[in-house]
Coordinates of C-alpha atoms in Angstrom, one line a residue:
Chain A
M1021 CA 13.5 61.0 152.4
S1022 CA 16.3 59.4 150.4
R1023 CA 17.3 55.8 150.9
D1024 CA 20.1 57.0 153.1
G1025 CA 17.7 58.5 155.5
I1026 CA 18.3 62.2 154.9
A1027 CA 15.9 64.6 153.3
R1028 CA 16.8 66.6 150.2
T1029 CA 17.7 70.0 151.4
T1030 CA 20.0 72.8 150.3
L1031 CA 22.7 71.3 152.4
T1032 CA 22.5 67.8 151.0
E1033 CA 22.0 68.9 147.4
M1034 CA 24.9 71.5 147.4
S1035 CA 27.5 69.4 149.3
C1036 CA 28.1 67.0 146.4
V1037 CA 27.4 64.0 148.6
A1038 CA 25.3 61.6 146.5
P1039 CA 23.0 58.9 147.9
G1040 CA 25.0 55.8 148.7
D1041 CA 28.2 57.7 149.2
R1042 CA 30.2 57.0 152.4
L1043 CA 29.4 60.5 153.6
A1044 CA 25.7 60.1 153.0
A1045 CA 25.6 57.7 155.9
V1046 CA 27.6 60.1 158.0
M1047 CA 25.1 62.8 157.3
A1048 CA 22.3 60.5 158.1
G1049 CA 23.8 60.1 161.5
R1050 CA 23.0 63.8 162.1
A1051 CA 19.7 63.7 160.2
N1052 CA 18.2 66.0 162.9
V1053 CA 20.8 68.6 162.3
I1054 CA 20.2 68.4 158.5
E1055 CA 16.4 68.9 159.1
M1056 CA 16.8 71.7 161.6
T1057 CA 19.2 73.5 159.2
R1058 CA 16.5 73.3 156.5
A1059 CA 14.0 74.7 159.0
A1060 CA 16.4 77.5 159.9
E1061 CA 16.9 78.3 156.2
D1062 CA 13.1 78.7 155.8
A1063 CA 12.9 80.9 158.9
V1064 CA 15.7 83.2 157.6
L1065 CA 14.9 83.4 153.9
C1066 CA 11.1 82.9 153.8
P1067 CA 9.7 84.1 157.2
R1068 CA 6.0 84.8 157.6
E1069 CA 7.0 88.1 159.3
T1070 CA 9.5 89.7 156.9
G1071 CA 10.0 93.1 158.6
G1072 CA 11.8 95.4 156.1
W1073 CA 13.4 92.7 154.1
S1074 CA 11.3 90.9 151.4
H1075 CA 11.8 87.3 150.5
D1076 CA 13.3 88.4 147.2
L1077 CA 15.8 90.7 149.0
R1078 CA 16.7 87.9 151.4
A1079 CA 17.4 85.6 148.5
A1080 CA 19.6 88.2 146.9
L1081 CA 21.6 88.7 150.0
A1082 CA 21.9 84.9 150.5
A1083 CA 23.2 84.6 146.9
R1084 CA 25.7 87.4 147.6
I1085 CA 27.0 85.8 150.7
A1086 CA 27.2 82.4 149.0
R1087 CA 29.4 84.0 146.3
Q1088 CA 31.6 85.8 149.0
N1089 CA 32.2 82.3 150.3
G1090 CA 33.3 81.0 146.9
L1091 CA 30.2 78.9 146.4
S1092 CA 29.0 79.9 143.0
D1093 CA 26.5 77.0 142.7
L1094 CA 24.9 77.9 146.0
G1095 CA 24.7 81.5 144.7
T1096 CA 23.0 80.4 141.6
R1097 CA 20.4 78.4 143.6
Y1098 CA 19.5 81.5 145.7
S1099 CA 19.6 83.8 142.7
A1100 CA 16.9 81.6 141.1
M1101 CA 14.6 82.5 144.1
I1102 CA 14.7 86.3 143.3
G1103 CA 11.5 87.3 141.6
D1104 CA 12.0 91.1 141.7
A1105 CA 14.3 92.0 138.8
A1106 CA 15.0 95.4 140.3
I1107 CA 17.1 93.9 143.1
A1108 CA 18.5 90.9 141.3
D1109 CA 21.9 92.4 140.8
L1110 CA 22.5 92.6 144.6
A1111 CA 23.3 88.9 144.3
D1112 CA 26.6 90.1 142.7
P1113 CA 29.1 91.1 145.5
G1114 CA 30.6 93.6 143.0
K1115 CA 27.4 95.7 143.1
D1116 CA 27.2 98.2 146.0
G1117 CA 23.4 98.5 146.3
A1118 CA 23.4 102.3 145.8
A1119 CA 21.0 102.0 142.8
Q1120 CA 18.4 100.4 145.0
G1121 CA 19.0 102.8 147.9
L1122 CA 20.5 99.8 149.8
G1123 CA 24.1 101.0 149.9
A1124 CA 24.3 101.1 153.7
V1125 CA 22.7 97.7 154.0
C1126 CA 25.0 96.1 151.5
A1127 CA 28.1 97.6 153.1
F1128 CA 27.0 96.4 156.5
M1129 CA 26.2 92.9 155.2
D1130 CA 29.5 92.6 153.4
G1131 CA 31.4 93.5 156.6
V1132 CA 29.5 91.0 158.7
S1133 CA 29.9 88.3 156.0
V1134 CA 33.6 88.7 155.1
C1135 CA 35.3 90.1 158.3
P1136 CA 32.9 90.2 161.2
R1137 CA 35.8 90.9 163.7
D1138 CA 36.1 94.4 162.2
V1139 CA 32.4 95.3 162.5
T1140 CA 32.0 97.9 165.3
A1141 CA 29.3 99.6 167.3
A1142 CA 29.6 102.6 164.8
D1143 CA 28.6 100.4 162.0
L1144 CA 25.3 99.5 163.8
A1145 CA 24.8 103.1 164.7
G1146 CA 25.2 104.0 161.0
L1147 CA 22.3 101.7 160.1
Q1148 CA 20.2 103.1 162.9
A1149 CA 21.0 106.7 161.6
A1150 CA 19.8 105.5 158.2
G1151 CA 16.4 104.8 159.7
I1152 CA 16.7 101.0 160.0
S1153 CA 14.9 99.6 163.0
D1154 CA 16.6 97.5 165.6
A1155 CA 14.4 94.5 164.7
D1156 CA 15.4 94.8 161.1
I1157 CA 19.1 95.0 162.1
V1158 CA 18.7 91.8 164.0
R1159 CA 17.0 90.2 161.0
L1160 CA 20.0 91.3 158.8
C1161 CA 22.4 89.7 161.2
E1162 CA 20.5 86.4 161.3
I1163 CA 20.5 86.3 157.4
S1164 CA 24.3 86.8 157.4
A1165 CA 24.9 84.5 160.4
F1166 CA 22.8 81.6 159.1
M1167 CA 24.4 81.9 155.7
A1168 CA 27.9 81.9 157.2
Y1169 CA 27.0 78.6 158.9
Q1170 CA 25.4 76.9 155.9
A1171 CA 28.2 78.0 153.5
R1172 CA 30.8 76.5 155.9
V1173 CA 28.9 73.2 156.3
I1174 CA 28.7 72.9 152.5
A1175 CA 32.4 73.9 152.1
G1176 CA 33.5 71.4 154.7
L1177 CA 31.4 68.6 153.3
K1178 CA 32.8 69.2 149.8
L1179 CA 36.3 69.1 151.1
M1180 CA 35.6 65.9 153.0
Q1181 CA 34.0 64.4 149.9
E1182 CA 37.0 65.4 147.7
T1183 CA 39.4 63.8 150.1
V1184 CA 37.6 60.5 150.9
A1185 CA 40.2 57.8 150.3
Chain B
M968 CA 33.8 102.5 176.1
S969 CA 36.3 101.6 178.7
D970 CA 34.4 98.7 180.2
V971 CA 34.4 96.8 176.9
I972 CA 36.7 93.8 177.1
G973 CA 39.1 93.5 174.2
K974 CA 41.3 90.5 175.2
F975 CA 40.5 86.8 175.2
T976 CA 39.7 85.4 178.6
R977 CA 38.1 82.4 180.2
N978 CA 36.3 84.7 182.7
V979 CA 32.9 85.0 181.0
P980 CA 31.9 88.6 180.8
D981 CA 28.5 90.3 180.7
W982 CA 27.0 91.1 177.3
R983 CA 25.6 94.6 176.6
P984 CA 23.3 94.8 173.5
R985 CA 23.9 97.6 170.9
V986 CA 20.3 97.5 169.9
A987 CA 17.2 97.6 172.2
P988 CA 16.2 94.1 173.2
V989 CA 12.5 93.1 173.1
R990 CA 10.8 94.2 176.3
L991 CA 9.1 91.2 178.0
D992 CA 6.0 93.3 178.9
E993 CA 5.6 94.2 175.2
A994 CA 6.4 90.7 173.8
T995 CA 4.0 89.1 171.4
P996 CA 2.6 85.6 172.1
A997 CA 5.0 84.2 169.5
Q998 CA 7.9 85.9 171.2
L999 CA 6.9 84.6 174.6
D1000 CA 6.5 81.1 173.2
A1001 CA 10.0 81.2 171.6
L1002 CA 11.4 82.7 174.8
Q1003 CA 9.8 79.9 176.8
V1004 CA 8.5 82.4 179.3
T1005 CA 6.2 81.0 182.0
P1006 CA 5.0 82.4 185.2
S1007 CA 7.7 80.5 187.0
N1008 CA 10.4 81.3 184.5
T1009 CA 10.7 85.0 183.7
K1010 CA 14.4 85.4 183.6
V1011 CA 15.6 85.9 180.0
S1012 CA 19.0 87.2 179.0
D1013 CA 19.4 90.4 177.0
Y1014 CA 21.0 88.3 174.3
V1015 CA 17.9 86.1 173.8
L1016 CA 15.6 89.1 174.1
T1017 CA 17.6 90.8 171.4
L1018 CA 17.3 87.7 169.1
A1019 CA 13.5 87.7 169.8
H1020 CA 13.3 90.5 167.3
D1021 CA 13.5 87.7 164.7
V1022 CA 11.4 85.1 166.6
E1023 CA 11.0 82.6 163.7
T1024 CA 14.8 82.2 163.5
L1025 CA 15.3 82.1 167.3
K1026 CA 12.8 79.3 167.6
V1027 CA 14.7 77.0 165.3
R1028 CA 18.2 78.2 166.2
S1029 CA 18.2 77.0 169.9
P1030 CA 17.5 73.3 169.3
L1031 CA 19.9 73.2 166.3
F1032 CA 22.6 74.8 168.5
N1033 CA 22.0 72.2 171.2
A1034 CA 22.0 69.3 168.8
I1035 CA 25.4 70.3 167.2
M1036 CA 27.1 70.9 170.5
Y1037 CA 25.6 68.3 172.8
D1038 CA 24.0 65.3 170.9
S1039 CA 25.7 62.0 171.7
G1040 CA 28.1 60.2 169.4
G1041 CA 30.7 61.6 167.1
M1042 CA 33.4 64.0 168.3
S1043 CA 33.7 64.6 172.0
R1044 CA 32.1 67.5 173.6
A1045 CA 35.4 69.0 174.7
E1046 CA 36.6 68.8 171.1
R1047 CA 33.5 70.5 169.8
E1048 CA 34.2 73.3 172.2
L1049 CA 37.7 73.6 170.8
S1050 CA 36.3 73.9 167.3
A1051 CA 33.8 76.6 168.5
L1052 CA 36.7 78.4 170.2
A1053 CA 38.8 78.3 167.0
A1054 CA 36.0 80.0 165.0
S1055 CA 35.4 82.5 167.8
M1056 CA 39.1 83.4 167.7
V1057 CA 39.0 84.0 163.9
N1058 CA 36.0 86.3 164.4
R1059 CA 37.4 87.8 167.6
C1060 CA 34.2 87.2 169.5
I1061 CA 35.4 87.7 173.0
Y1062 CA 32.2 86.6 174.6
C1063 CA 31.8 83.3 172.7
A1064 CA 35.5 82.6 173.1
A1065 CA 35.2 83.0 176.9
V1066 CA 32.2 80.8 177.2
H1067 CA 33.6 78.0 175.1
A1068 CA 37.1 78.2 176.4
A1069 CA 35.7 77.9 179.9
R1070 CA 33.6 74.9 178.9
H1071 CA 36.6 73.2 177.2
A1072 CA 38.6 73.6 180.3
Q1073 CA 35.8 72.2 182.4
L1074 CA 35.2 69.2 180.1
A1075 CA 38.8 68.5 179.6
K1076 CA 39.5 69.1 183.3
D1077 CA 42.6 71.0 182.1
T1078 CA 43.3 74.7 181.3
T1079 CA 46.5 74.0 179.4
V1080 CA 45.0 74.0 175.9
T1081 CA 43.1 77.2 176.3
D1082 CA 45.9 78.9 178.2
E1083 CA 48.2 78.1 175.2
L1084 CA 45.7 79.4 172.7
F1085 CA 45.0 82.6 174.4
A1086 CA 48.7 83.2 175.0
K1087 CA 50.0 82.2 171.6
G1088 CA 47.0 82.2 169.3
E1089 CA 47.6 80.1 166.2
D1090 CA 51.1 79.3 167.3
A1091 CA 49.9 77.5 170.4
D1092 CA 51.7 74.3 171.4
L1093 CA 48.9 71.6 171.0
S1094 CA 48.8 67.8 170.8
P1095 CA 48.7 66.5 167.2
R1096 CA 45.0 65.7 167.5
D1097 CA 44.0 69.1 169.0
R1098 CA 46.3 70.8 166.4
A1099 CA 44.5 69.1 163.6
I1100 CA 41.1 70.0 165.0
F1101 CA 42.0 73.6 165.7
D1102 CA 43.6 74.1 162.3
L1103 CA 40.6 72.9 160.2
A1104 CA 38.1 74.7 162.4
F1105 CA 40.1 77.9 162.2
A1106 CA 40.6 77.8 158.4
L1107 CA 36.9 77.0 157.8
A1108 CA 35.9 80.1 159.8
K1109 CA 37.6 82.4 157.2
T1110 CA 35.6 83.9 154.4
P1111 CA 35.9 82.1 152.1
S1112 CA 37.0 78.9 153.8
E1113 CA 40.7 78.4 153.7
A1114 CA 40.5 74.7 154.8
T1115 CA 42.8 72.5 152.7
P1116 CA 43.0 68.8 151.7
E1117 CA 46.2 68.6 153.8
Q1118 CA 44.3 69.8 156.9
M1119 CA 41.6 67.2 156.2
Q1120 CA 44.3 64.5 155.9
A1121 CA 45.9 65.7 159.1
L1122 CA 42.6 65.0 160.9
R1123 CA 42.4 61.5 159.5
D1124 CA 46.1 60.9 160.4
A1125 CA 45.3 62.0 163.9
G1126 CA 42.6 59.3 164.1
L1127 CA 39.4 61.2 163.6
D1128 CA 36.7 59.2 161.7
D1129 CA 34.2 60.7 159.3
A1130 CA 31.5 61.2 162.0
E1131 CA 33.9 63.2 164.1
I1132 CA 35.1 65.3 161.2
F1133 CA 31.5 66.1 160.4
D1134 CA 30.9 67.2 163.9
L1135 CA 34.0 69.4 163.7
I1136 CA 32.7 71.1 160.6
L1137 CA 29.3 71.6 162.2
S1138 CA 30.6 73.1 165.4
S1139 CA 33.0 75.5 163.6
A1140 CA 30.3 76.5 161.2
L1141 CA 27.8 77.0 164.0
F1142 CA 30.1 79.6 165.5
G1143 CA 30.3 81.3 162.1
W1144 CA 26.6 81.9 163.0
A1145 CA 26.8 82.6 166.7
N1146 CA 29.8 85.0 166.5
R1147 CA 27.9 87.1 163.9
L1148 CA 25.1 87.6 166.4
M1149 CA 27.1 87.9 169.6
H1150 CA 30.0 90.0 168.3
I1151 CA 27.9 92.2 166.0
L1152 CA 24.8 92.9 168.1
G1153 CA 26.6 93.7 171.4
D1154 CA 29.7 94.2 173.5
P1155 CA 31.5 92.0 176.0
V1156 CA 31.7 94.1 179.2
R1157 CA 33.1 93.6 182.7
K1158 CA 30.7 91.7 185.0
G1159 CA 28.2 94.1 186.6
S1160 CA 28.6 96.8 184.0
A1161 CA 26.1 95.6 181.3

């Protein structure tokens, strides 16, 4: 725990809020939320039961989503967690995943990340037709959904910090 | 399918999964634990049974959701609902929008705000404080965030303190999460047709 009463987590480290800052005290007021966000990150990125998606692939998708949210430093943090060089380039939103046989997965994840309102039942049916199990589809959605949340908390805190009088 | 609801409403629809939910009679001990199934409590929604496919995430998600939406202090519960609604409108999650518009109306004891938002969308006629909250929550829900320093200043001008603004960010961000489950994994359908 820092002297402001909040643990060092991805959220506290990437939000540009330093110990002693006015916003550090605000975050300490929701220390339970910060801690549960860390626990959720562990569950999404490093679960014991991975299903079809390895920890390395999850880190690559997290980095990809961070970059789609304009958070390059968060992308770098997750890219550093990728041990498997063969999938490292999936962290780049410009790569379509075809080289790894993950074209359908990347296309689906990009839709959910960038414009979820336009994702339809047909997109899910496409994943099912590609042989992806329902459990693995839910796992993909949780990766995207958690990352959407975390990226927005970081973006919001950065904006708060930039505009503190 | 004709029973899928496409327009925003405060009448909470049913939710029909697009993938097969976990079957309770086939659930693992870890799933039953996360679902909090006991002999006296065996009613679990299809939504939660769907999320039980990723049980480790489900187990941490529910308490986090409750803390962000219901813990004491900071921004009022009604205003957290407004923030959740703004994100749900960006992501066009009809189900989440219905639940949280209904809760806003209940907490605020007033349907004017949600009537306006569903009738006019972003152009709704809102009080300066609600307008500032809605605008930041709405902009933050885009990918990437379109929230601006001017919107942050508008919140401070409307009288929100830092703790309230942090709650606003958390509740909008949380629906970046919830919408990507509810809207992607199932359809909002007329009551009784799910």
